[in-house]
Short mmCIF file of C-alpha atoms and ligand atoms in Angstrom, two decimals:
data_model
loop_
_atom_site.label_atom_id
_atom_site.label_comp_id
_atom_site.label_asym_id
_atom_site.label_seq_id
_atom_site.Cartn_x
_atom_site.Cartn_y
_atom_site.Cartn_z
CA LEU I 1 -0.12 -0.22 0.23
CA ARG I 2 2.95 2.22 1.08
CA ARG I 3 4.49 1.84 -2.42
CA CYS I 4 1.03 2.43 -4.27
CA LEU I 5 0.42 5.59 -2.42
CA HIS I 6 4.23 6.56 -3.31
CA THR I 7 3.29 5.82 -6.66
CA CYS I 8 0.27 7.52 -6.86
CA LEU I 9 1.70 11.00 -5.66
CA CYS I 10 4.37 10.65 -8.33
CA ASP I 11 2.36 9.27 -11.58
CA GLY I 12 -1.14 10.43 -10.51
CA LYS I 13 -4.90 9.10 -9.62
CA ARG I 14 -4.79 6.77 -12.44
CA TYR I 15 -1.87 4.85 -11.32
CA PHE I 16 -3.13 4.60 -7.75
CA GLN I 17 -6.47 3.31 -9.42
CA LEU I 18 -4.54 0.49 -10.91
CA CYS I 19 -2.52 0.04 -8.24
CA PHE I 20 -5.58 -0.52 -6.14
CA SER I 21 -7.63 -2.56 -8.71
CA ARG I 22 -4.77 -4.62 -9.93
CA LYS I 23 -2.58 -5.64 -6.83
CA ILE I 24 -4.46 -4.92 -3.45
CA ARG I 25 -7.83 -6.30 -4.80
CA LEU I 26 -5.89 -9.43 -5.60
CA ARG I 27 -5.33 -10.41 -2.30
CA THR I 28 -8.83 -10.31 -1.15
CA MET I 29 -11.78 -12.12 -2.58
CA THR I 30 -14.18 -8.91 -3.40
CA LYS I 31 -17.80 -9.74 -3.57
CA ALA I 32 -19.90 -8.00 -6.37
CA ILE I 33 -22.87 -7.45 -7.92
CA LEU I 34 -22.81 -6.93 -11.62
CA VAL I 35 -25.91 -4.88 -13.07
CA LEU I 36 -26.76 -5.05 -16.87
CA ASN I 37 -28.97 -2.75 -18.70
CA ALA I 38 -29.50 -4.07 -22.36
CA GLY I 39 -30.87 -1.76 -24.89
CA SER I 40 -31.46 -2.44 -28.75
CA SER I 41 -27.95 -1.36 -29.72
CA SER I 42 -26.36 -0.98 -26.28
CA LEU I 43 -25.46 -2.94 -23.40
CA LYS I 44 -24.60 -0.84 -19.96
CA PHE I 45 -23.09 -2.35 -17.15
CA SER I 46 -21.82 -1.47 -13.63
CA VAL I 47 -20.10 -3.50 -11.15
CA PHE I 48 -20.72 -2.99 -7.08
CA GLU I 49 -18.69 -4.09 -4.53
CA LEU I 50 -20.53 -5.43 -1.51
CA THR I 51 -17.92 -4.37 1.47
CA HIS I 52 -18.18 -6.39 4.80
CA SER I 53 -20.27 -3.27 6.09
CA GLY I 54 -23.05 -3.91 3.67
CA ALA I 55 -22.53 -1.09 1.76
CA LEU I 56 -22.52 -1.19 -1.96
CA THR I 57 -19.68 0.46 -3.93
CA LEU I 58 -19.25 1.20 -7.38
CA LEU I 59 -16.14 -0.21 -8.83
CA ALA I 60 -16.60 0.25 -12.66
CA LYS I 61 -19.41 1.35 -15.13
CA GLY I 62 -19.16 1.01 -18.69
CA LYS I 63 -21.12 0.51 -22.11
CA ILE I 64 -20.92 -0.65 -25.46
CA ASP I 65 -23.04 1.00 -27.87
CA GLY I 66 -23.20 0.59 -31.50
CA ILE I 67 -24.27 -3.13 -31.37
CA GLY I 68 -25.18 -3.89 -35.03
CA SER I 69 -23.39 -1.10 -36.46
CA THR I 70 -20.23 0.15 -35.26
CA PRO I 71 -19.41 -0.79 -31.64
CA HIS I 72 -17.93 1.25 -29.14
CA PHE I 73 -16.79 -0.01 -25.64
CA THR I 74 -16.04 2.10 -22.81
CA VAL I 75 -15.45 1.52 -19.27
CA LYS I 76 -14.70 4.12 -16.22
CA ASP I 77 -13.73 3.51 -12.70
CA GLN I 78 -15.79 4.99 -9.70
CA LEU I 79 -13.57 8.24 -9.98
CA GLY I 80 -14.55 8.60 -13.92
CA VAL I 81 -10.78 7.63 -15.07
CA SER I 82 -11.33 5.92 -18.17
CA LEU I 83 -10.11 2.24 -18.13
CA ALA I 84 -11.34 1.36 -21.98
CA HIS I 85 -11.96 3.19 -24.69
CA GLU I 86 -12.05 1.14 -27.99
CA HIS I 87 -13.70 1.35 -31.26
CA TRP I 88 -14.35 -2.26 -32.51
CA ALA I 89 -14.76 -3.04 -36.04
CA ALA I 90 -18.17 -3.42 -37.70
CA ASP I 91 -19.17 -7.09 -37.28
CA THR I 92 -22.59 -9.07 -37.36
CA LEU I 93 -21.42 -11.25 -35.16
CA ILE I 94 -21.56 -8.96 -32.25
CA ASP I 95 -24.40 -9.30 -30.58
CA HIS I 96 -25.30 -9.03 -26.34
CA ALA I 97 -23.67 -12.68 -25.91
CA TYR I 98 -20.49 -11.56 -27.84
CA CYS I 99 -20.55 -8.34 -25.76
CA LEU I 100 -21.13 -9.77 -22.46
CA ARG I 101 -18.05 -12.16 -23.09
CA GLU I 102 -15.87 -9.15 -23.67
CA ILE I 103 -16.98 -7.71 -20.46
CA SER I 104 -16.30 -10.57 -18.64
CA THR I 105 -13.15 -10.98 -20.04
CA PHE I 106 -12.06 -7.15 -19.31
CA LEU I 107 -13.43 -7.27 -15.69
CA ARG I 108 -11.37 -10.74 -15.21
CA GLN I 109 -8.40 -8.84 -16.40
CA HIS I 110 -8.68 -5.59 -14.57
CA TYR I 111 -10.43 -6.84 -11.22
CA GLN I 112 -8.75 -10.33 -10.39
CA GLY I 113 -10.26 -11.59 -7.20
CA ILE I 114 -13.43 -10.73 -7.86
CA ASP I 115 -16.21 -12.93 -6.77
CA PHE I 116 -19.38 -12.22 -8.70
CA ILE I 117 -22.34 -13.53 -6.40
CA GLY I 118 -25.13 -12.27 -8.53
CA ALA I 119 -26.47 -10.47 -11.80
CA GLY I 120 -29.05 -7.71 -11.52
CA HIS I 121 -31.01 -7.05 -14.94
CA ARG I 122 -33.23 -4.01 -15.75
CA VAL I 123 -36.18 -5.54 -17.49
CA VAL I 124 -38.71 -3.01 -19.10
CA HIS I 125 -41.85 -5.04 -18.68
CA GLY I 126 -43.32 -6.90 -15.78
CA GLY I 127 -46.83 -7.38 -17.09
CA ILE I 128 -49.94 -7.51 -14.60
CA LYS I 129 -48.24 -10.15 -12.33
CA TYR I 130 -44.71 -9.06 -11.38
CA ALA I 131 -44.79 -6.08 -9.20
CA ALA I 132 -41.33 -6.55 -7.27
CA PRO I 133 -37.98 -7.52 -8.34
CA LEU I 134 -37.47 -11.67 -8.48
CA LEU I 135 -34.98 -14.12 -8.76
CA LEU I 136 -35.35 -15.59 -12.16
CA ASN I 137 -35.83 -19.32 -13.03
CA PRO I 138 -36.38 -20.81 -16.63
CA GLY I 139 -40.15 -20.49 -16.08
CA ILE I 140 -40.34 -16.84 -15.39
CA ILE I 141 -37.69 -16.12 -18.26
CA LYS I 142 -40.40 -17.85 -20.51
CA GLU I 143 -43.12 -15.73 -18.94
CA LEU I 144 -41.25 -12.80 -19.61
CA GLU I 145 -40.61 -13.61 -23.16
CA SER I 146 -44.68 -13.23 -23.32
CA LEU I 147 -44.40 -9.76 -22.65
CA ILE I 148 -42.30 -9.14 -25.70
CA PRO I 149 -45.05 -7.41 -27.92
CA LEU I 150 -45.51 -4.93 -24.85
CA ALA I 151 -42.32 -3.91 -25.09
CA PRO I 152 -41.00 -5.00 -28.60
CA LEU I 153 -37.74 -2.69 -28.42
CA HIS I 154 -37.01 -3.24 -25.00
CA GLN I 155 -37.49 -6.79 -23.81
CA PRO I 156 -36.14 -8.78 -26.13
CA HIS I 157 -32.64 -7.39 -25.33
CA ASN I 158 -33.13 -7.30 -21.54
CA LEU I 159 -33.99 -11.36 -22.13
CA ALA I 160 -30.87 -11.49 -24.70
CA ALA I 161 -28.77 -10.02 -21.78
CA ILE I 162 -30.47 -12.60 -19.12
CA ARG I 163 -29.59 -15.39 -21.66
CA ALA I 164 -25.88 -14.24 -22.11
CA VAL I 165 -25.28 -14.53 -18.40
CA THR I 166 -27.17 -17.59 -18.49
CA ALA I 167 -24.49 -19.27 -21.08
CA LEU I 168 -21.66 -17.49 -19.57
CA ASN I 169 -22.20 -18.96 -15.91
CA PRO I 170 -25.26 -21.13 -15.46
CA THR I 171 -25.24 -21.19 -11.67
CA LEU I 172 -24.74 -17.31 -10.99
CA PRO I 173 -28.26 -16.12 -9.40
CA GLN I 174 -30.03 -13.46 -11.57
CA VAL I 175 -32.48 -10.60 -10.77
CA ALA I 176 -34.91 -8.94 -12.96
CA CYS I 177 -35.79 -5.57 -11.59
CA PHE I 178 -39.06 -4.42 -13.79
CA ASP I 179 -39.84 -0.74 -14.75
CA THR I 180 -43.04 -0.90 -14.43
CA ALA I 181 -43.33 -2.57 -10.94
CA PHE I 182 -43.11 0.93 -9.09
CA HIS I 183 -46.66 1.93 -10.81
CA HIS I 184 -48.32 -1.29 -9.86
CA GLY I 185 -50.31 0.03 -6.92
CA GLN I 186 -51.76 2.81 -8.74
CA GLU I 187 -55.43 2.67 -8.35
CA THR I 188 -57.55 1.11 -11.27
CA VAL I 189 -58.85 4.72 -12.59
CA ALA I 190 -55.12 5.55 -13.13
CA LYS I 191 -54.59 2.58 -14.89
CA LEU I 192 -57.57 2.44 -17.40
CA PHE I 193 -58.11 3.48 -20.82
CA GLY I 194 -61.32 4.35 -22.37
CA LEU I 195 -61.96 1.00 -24.11
CA PRO I 196 -64.17 -1.72 -23.25
CA TYR I 197 -63.41 -3.08 -19.76
CA ALA I 198 -62.41 -6.91 -21.44
CA TYR I 199 -59.42 -5.26 -22.79
CA PHE I 200 -58.27 -3.98 -19.40
CA GLU I 201 -58.80 -7.39 -18.01
CA ARG I 202 -56.52 -8.79 -21.17
CA GLY I 203 -53.77 -6.56 -19.93
CA ILE I 204 -54.15 -3.37 -22.13
CA ARG I 205 -54.21 -0.99 -19.66
CA ARG I 206 -51.50 1.80 -18.46
CA TYR I 207 -48.60 0.52 -16.74
CA GLY I 208 -45.91 3.28 -16.41
CA PHE I 209 -42.14 2.78 -16.88
CA HIS I 210 -38.94 4.14 -15.59
CA GLY I 211 -40.25 2.83 -12.17
CA ILE I 212 -36.49 2.01 -11.11
CA SER I 213 -35.57 5.65 -11.71
CA TYR I 214 -38.47 6.86 -9.98
CA GLU I 215 -38.03 4.30 -6.89
CA TYR I 216 -34.41 5.54 -6.39
CA VAL I 217 -35.28 9.16 -6.47
CA SER I 218 -37.82 9.10 -4.10
CA SER I 219 -35.88 7.11 -1.97
CA LEU I 220 -33.54 9.47 -1.90
CA LEU I 221 -35.84 12.49 -1.31
CA LYS I 222 -37.02 10.72 1.65
CA GLN I 223 -33.76 10.17 3.13
CA GLN I 224 -33.12 13.57 2.47
CA GLN I 225 -35.92 15.77 2.67
CA PRO I 226 -38.62 13.39 4.47
CA ALA I 227 -41.19 16.10 4.63
CA VAL I 228 -40.94 16.90 1.04
CA ALA I 229 -41.17 13.25 0.23
CA ALA I 230 -44.17 12.62 2.34
CA GLY I 231 -46.22 15.19 0.30
CA LYS I 232 -47.53 15.55 -3.42
CA VAL I 233 -44.58 15.23 -5.79
CA VAL I 234 -43.89 15.06 -9.41
CA ILE I 235 -40.81 13.39 -10.85
CA ALA I 236 -39.58 14.45 -14.22
CA HIS I 237 -37.22 11.93 -15.59
CA LEU I 238 -35.76 13.90 -18.90
CA GLY I 239 -33.60 11.45 -20.47
CA ASN I 240 -33.47 10.01 -24.13
CA GLY I 241 -36.37 8.18 -22.77
CA ALA I 242 -38.84 10.80 -20.84
CA SER I 243 -41.49 10.72 -18.45
CA MET I 244 -43.20 12.15 -15.38
CA CYS I 245 -44.48 10.48 -12.40
CA ALA I 246 -46.91 11.85 -9.64
CA VAL I 247 -45.62 10.44 -6.30
CA GLN I 248 -47.63 10.98 -3.25
CA ASP I 249 -45.90 9.64 -0.02
CA GLY I 250 -43.51 7.59 -1.89
CA LYS I 251 -46.28 5.96 -4.08
CA SER I 252 -46.95 6.17 -7.56
CA VAL I 253 -50.32 7.72 -8.30
CA ALA I 254 -50.05 8.14 -12.19
CA SER I 255 -47.41 8.37 -14.98
CA SER I 256 -47.30 10.05 -18.37
CA MET I 257 -46.43 6.89 -19.72
CA SER I 258 -48.92 4.12 -20.37
CA PHE I 259 -49.02 0.92 -22.40
CA THR I 260 -45.86 1.13 -24.13
CA ALA I 261 -43.05 3.32 -23.52
CA LEU I 262 -44.37 5.60 -26.16
CA ASP I 263 -46.93 7.50 -24.49
CA GLY I 264 -46.62 10.85 -22.78
CA LEU I 265 -43.60 13.55 -23.25
CA LEU I 266 -41.79 13.97 -26.34
CA MET I 267 -38.26 12.12 -26.09
CA GLY I 268 -35.54 11.90 -28.33
CA THR I 269 -36.78 9.96 -31.24
CA ARG I 270 -40.26 8.60 -29.69
CA SER I 271 -43.27 10.63 -30.47
CA GLY I 272 -45.04 10.48 -26.92
CA ASN I 273 -48.81 11.17 -26.68
CA LEU I 274 -50.54 11.15 -30.03
CA ASP I 275 -54.27 10.64 -30.92
CA PRO I 276 -54.77 6.90 -31.69
CA GLY I 277 -56.56 8.32 -34.77
CA VAL I 278 -53.42 9.50 -36.28
CA VAL I 279 -52.31 5.55 -36.55
CA LEU I 280 -55.18 4.67 -38.11
CA TYR I 281 -54.96 7.33 -40.58
CA LEU I 282 -51.36 6.17 -41.56
CA LEU I 283 -52.61 2.85 -41.82
CA GLU I 284 -55.38 3.46 -44.39
CA HIS I 285 -54.39 6.70 -45.97
CA GLU I 286 -50.53 6.79 -46.00
CA GLY I 287 -50.09 3.18 -46.82
CA MET I 288 -47.96 2.39 -44.19
CA ASP I 289 -47.88 -0.94 -42.36
CA ALA I 290 -47.66 -1.72 -38.87
CA LYS I 291 -43.94 -2.03 -38.88
CA GLN I 292 -43.04 1.10 -40.85
CA ILE I 293 -45.16 2.63 -38.08
CA GLU I 294 -43.63 1.45 -35.26
CA VAL I 295 -40.24 2.62 -36.92
CA LEU I 296 -42.06 6.18 -37.44
CA LEU I 297 -43.04 6.27 -33.61
CA TYR I 298 -40.29 5.04 -31.89
CA ALA I 299 -37.24 5.70 -33.97
CA GLN I 300 -37.99 8.81 -36.29
CA SER I 301 -40.02 11.11 -34.27
CA GLY I 302 -39.29 12.94 -31.12
CA LEU I 303 -37.16 15.76 -30.90
CA LEU I 304 -35.20 14.29 -33.83
CA GLY I 305 -38.39 13.97 -36.00
CA ILE I 306 -39.63 17.68 -35.49
CA SER I 307 -36.00 19.35 -35.69
CA GLY I 308 -34.71 17.34 -38.37
CA VAL I 309 -31.29 18.02 -36.65
CA SER I 310 -30.53 15.69 -33.84
CA SER I 311 -32.24 13.56 -30.88
CA ASP I 312 -29.13 14.76 -28.40
CA MET I 313 -30.75 17.87 -26.61
CA ARG I 314 -27.51 19.38 -26.27
CA GLU I 315 -27.16 19.71 -30.15
CA LEU I 316 -30.75 21.31 -30.18
CA LEU I 317 -29.71 23.73 -27.80
CA ASP I 318 -26.62 24.89 -29.52
CA SER I 319 -28.73 24.89 -32.73
CA SER I 320 -30.02 28.19 -34.40
CA ALA I 321 -32.04 26.14 -36.68
CA PRO I 322 -35.85 27.20 -36.25
CA LEU I 323 -37.15 23.79 -36.00
CA ALA I 324 -34.34 22.64 -33.49
CA GLN I 325 -35.96 25.47 -31.51
CA LEU I 326 -39.41 24.29 -32.12
CA ALA I 327 -38.54 21.04 -30.96
CA ILE I 328 -37.57 22.28 -27.59
CA ASP I 329 -40.65 24.48 -27.62
CA TYR I 330 -42.56 21.20 -27.96
CA PHE I 331 -40.55 19.46 -25.53
CA VAL I 332 -41.20 22.12 -22.87
CA HIS I 333 -44.71 22.43 -23.72
CA ARG I 334 -45.46 18.58 -23.25
CA ILE I 335 -43.98 18.81 -19.96
CA SER I 336 -46.01 21.52 -18.84
CA LEU I 337 -49.28 19.81 -20.02
CA GLU I 338 -48.02 16.64 -18.37
CA LEU I 339 -46.96 18.41 -14.87
CA GLY I 340 -50.72 20.26 -14.88
CA ALA I 341 -52.38 16.71 -15.38
CA LEU I 342 -50.00 14.92 -12.79
CA ALA I 343 -50.57 17.73 -10.19
CA ALA I 344 -54.51 17.18 -10.88
CA SER I 345 -54.33 13.47 -10.00
CA MET I 346 -52.88 14.44 -6.71
CA ASN I 347 -55.02 17.11 -5.87
CA GLY I 348 -52.22 19.30 -5.77
CA LEU I 349 -48.41 19.81 -5.71
CA ASP I 350 -45.61 20.27 -3.10
CA ALA I 351 -42.57 19.53 -5.10
CA LEU I 352 -41.05 18.98 -8.45
CA VAL I 353 -37.99 16.97 -9.07
CA PHE I 354 -35.94 16.61 -12.02
CA THR I 355 -33.57 13.87 -12.65
CA ALA I 356 -31.86 11.74 -15.95
CA GLY I 357 -29.75 13.61 -18.67
CA ILE I 358 -31.62 16.55 -19.50
CA GLY I 359 -33.21 16.99 -16.00
CA GLU I 360 -29.69 16.76 -14.44
CA ASN I 361 -27.83 18.65 -16.82
CA SER I 362 -29.78 21.30 -18.67
CA ALA I 363 -30.31 24.64 -16.61
CA GLU I 364 -31.92 26.05 -19.58
CA ILE I 365 -34.79 23.40 -19.86
CA ARG I 366 -35.20 23.18 -16.19
CA ARG I 367 -35.63 27.16 -16.24
CA ARG I 368 -38.20 27.13 -19.00
CA VAL I 369 -40.08 24.33 -17.49
CA CYS I 370 -40.37 26.18 -14.10
CA LEU I 371 -41.32 29.50 -15.58
CA LYS I 372 -44.23 27.71 -17.31
CA ALA I 373 -45.25 26.24 -13.69
CA GLN I 374 -45.61 29.40 -12.23
CA TRP I 375 -49.26 29.19 -11.79
CA LEU I 376 -48.59 25.94 -9.57
CA GLY I 377 -46.70 28.11 -6.85
CA ILE I 378 -43.27 27.40 -8.60
CA GLN I 379 -40.90 29.90 -8.12
CA ILE I 380 -37.28 29.17 -9.59
CA ASN I 381 -33.85 30.55 -7.96
CA GLN I 382 -31.92 31.19 -11.13
CA GLN I 383 -28.51 31.04 -9.54
CA ALA I 384 -29.41 27.87 -7.92
CA ASN I 385 -30.54 26.42 -11.04
CA ALA I 386 -27.70 27.38 -12.99
CA ALA I 387 -25.44 25.89 -10.21
CA ALA I 388 -27.29 22.57 -10.29
CA ASP I 389 -27.82 22.89 -6.45
CA ILE I 390 -30.07 20.34 -4.94
CA CYS I 391 -32.89 22.70 -4.04
CA LEU I 392 -33.78 24.83 -7.24
CA SER I 393 -36.58 27.08 -5.67
CA GLU I 394 -36.87 30.33 -3.97
CA GLN I 395 -37.32 30.23 -0.30
CA ASN I 396 -40.72 31.37 -0.31
CA SER I 397 -41.87 29.11 -3.18
CA LYS I 398 -45.15 27.50 -2.39
CA THR I 399 -43.82 24.65 -4.58
CA SER I 400 -40.22 23.36 -4.15
CA VAL I 401 -38.02 22.63 -6.95
CA TRP I 402 -35.40 19.78 -6.52
CA LEU I 403 -32.55 18.30 -8.53
CA ILE I 404 -31.89 14.59 -7.94
CA PRO I 405 -29.33 12.52 -10.03
CA THR I 406 -30.63 9.12 -10.64
CA ASP I 407 -29.16 5.91 -10.05
CA GLU I 408 -30.96 2.86 -11.46
CA GLU I 409 -28.03 0.51 -11.51
CA LEU I 410 -27.51 1.17 -7.81
CA MET I 411 -31.36 0.58 -7.52
CA ILE I 412 -30.86 -2.81 -9.05
CA ALA I 413 -27.81 -3.73 -6.95
CA ARG I 414 -29.80 -3.15 -3.92
CA HIS I 415 -32.58 -5.14 -4.97
CA THR I 416 -30.33 -7.91 -6.36
CA CYS I 417 -29.06 -8.23 -2.78
CA GLU I 418 -32.11 -8.39 -1.19
CA GLN I 419 -33.25 -11.06 -3.47
CA LEU I 420 -30.18 -12.94 -2.81
CA GLY I 421 -30.72 -12.59 1.15
CA LEU I 422 -27.60 -10.70 1.19
CA PRO I 423 -27.69 -7.89 4.28
CA ILE I 424 -27.35 -4.36 3.01
CA ALA I 425 -26.76 -1.12 4.59
CA HIS I 426 -29.77 0.63 5.20
CA ARG I 427 -28.91 3.92 3.68
CA ILE I 428 -29.38 4.03 -0.10
CA LEU I 429 -26.22 6.27 -0.43
CA ASN I 430 -22.81 4.94 0.54
P1 ADP R 1 -30.99 7.54 -21.59
O1 ADP R 1 -30.34 6.82 -20.22
O2 ADP R 1 -32.43 7.46 -21.61
O3 ADP R 1 -30.28 7.25 -22.95
P2 ADP R 1 -30.06 9.95 -20.26
O4 ADP R 1 -30.51 10.05 -19.23
O5 ADP R 1 -28.59 9.52 -20.38
O6 ADP R 1 -30.70 9.06 -21.62
O7 ADP R 1 -30.21 11.48 -21.48
C1 ADP R 1 -29.63 11.72 -22.46
C2 ADP R 1 -30.02 13.11 -22.70
O8 ADP R 1 -29.47 14.18 -21.87
C3 ADP R 1 -29.70 13.89 -24.04
O9 ADP R 1 -30.63 14.27 -24.87
C4 ADP R 1 -28.32 14.36 -23.87
O10 ADP R 1 -28.40 15.42 -24.81
C5 ADP R 1 -29.10 15.10 -22.63
N1 ADP R 1 -27.91 15.58 -22.06
C6 ADP R 1 -27.07 15.49 -21.51
N2 ADP R 1 -26.04 16.69 -21.10
C7 ADP R 1 -26.92 17.67 -21.18
C8 ADP R 1 -26.27 18.86 -20.74
N3 ADP R 1 -25.36 19.12 -20.44
N4 ADP R 1 -27.44 19.81 -21.71
C9 ADP R 1 -28.60 19.29 -22.06
N5 ADP R 1 -29.06 18.16 -22.71
C10 ADP R 1 -28.00 17.35 -21.80
#
């Protein structure tokens, strides 16, 4: 250790990291949880160490994106120091299973002595049945396959990651955490569509998504601001995928996303809320089939579709193209409408919380949303907003505004430990 610290002083943080990860960890068996979040063209992973005191500490976080085109592999350690940054040649054989083998090889090389005791997965849809995280077995995996039509762009990839882990290590316990689970307790009226009731019973209902993020953010709010968390809160998860959720006393009351992850807010490439008559019109009068409409609604709409410039909010904010500005205006407009609706679902609003990529990083979007929500008693403190403080509202603001970075991976790691019967420290933050 003395030699490592000495080298650190000479050669900087990076060497210190390497000393720690490669040499010291070699001598002790580190218990760790692997968390996987598989998308259509990406595989994100995090490795959490479970310490003797029961705390979960991030060791590494990485992702492979561009699966199916030109894969790009990046990994950072807990301090954000880059451990890998590779562009791979395009190869149709590179699928989720291949990527998982590469991740496994990388982790074995960098974290020798690591003992993976479980893997936790983000699974988008739990259907009517699954209201909580659960330990997977072949029967459950089969049931989750039957939900693919409800989340065609996410569920197959979540399941591919589960199968890839099984192939690599058949005895490793795997836990599924569902994005729909947090919303399970909503009242029936919040889950209904105005279709004949028989459709509701067949599972055609509002489920809501981003539940792992909402669960994490509301737990953290409860830990840090218990009085606020006990009230009427709207959480705005504004990322590439975006939704909002009314949370009262820590429980989901209503959500902007519904049957699929298409409904609600405008997203990076997804349309959000749409008159169903538009789909009928596209089918009958524009000569489009279901597959073409799926591509239009999931991949060609949203910020990208309106602006014609990009799905990335940073690029739109930097762009002077009129349609880029229109896309941002509509993004904010939809948030304002959903905020009003979700406040109505709770008969009031005590706090608004921003989270995820845009919510955490764009002071400009937060400012615009808050200005449109003055009628709800929101007064933003411009300085606090620009500085990305935790509390963003003026002291005398009737409704408070907060910024809480989400951490879906930590939430999944916690649930994985719980499902494996491993004691973890009570506090969500380590
Ligand atoms: P997801 O997890 O759904 O893929 P993220 O939560 O990572 O998405 O959010 C991605 C979005 O966050 C992108 O639109 C990106 O432009 C936006 N974003 C990230 N940083 C900033 C920033 N500094 N300003 C504005 N938008 C940002």
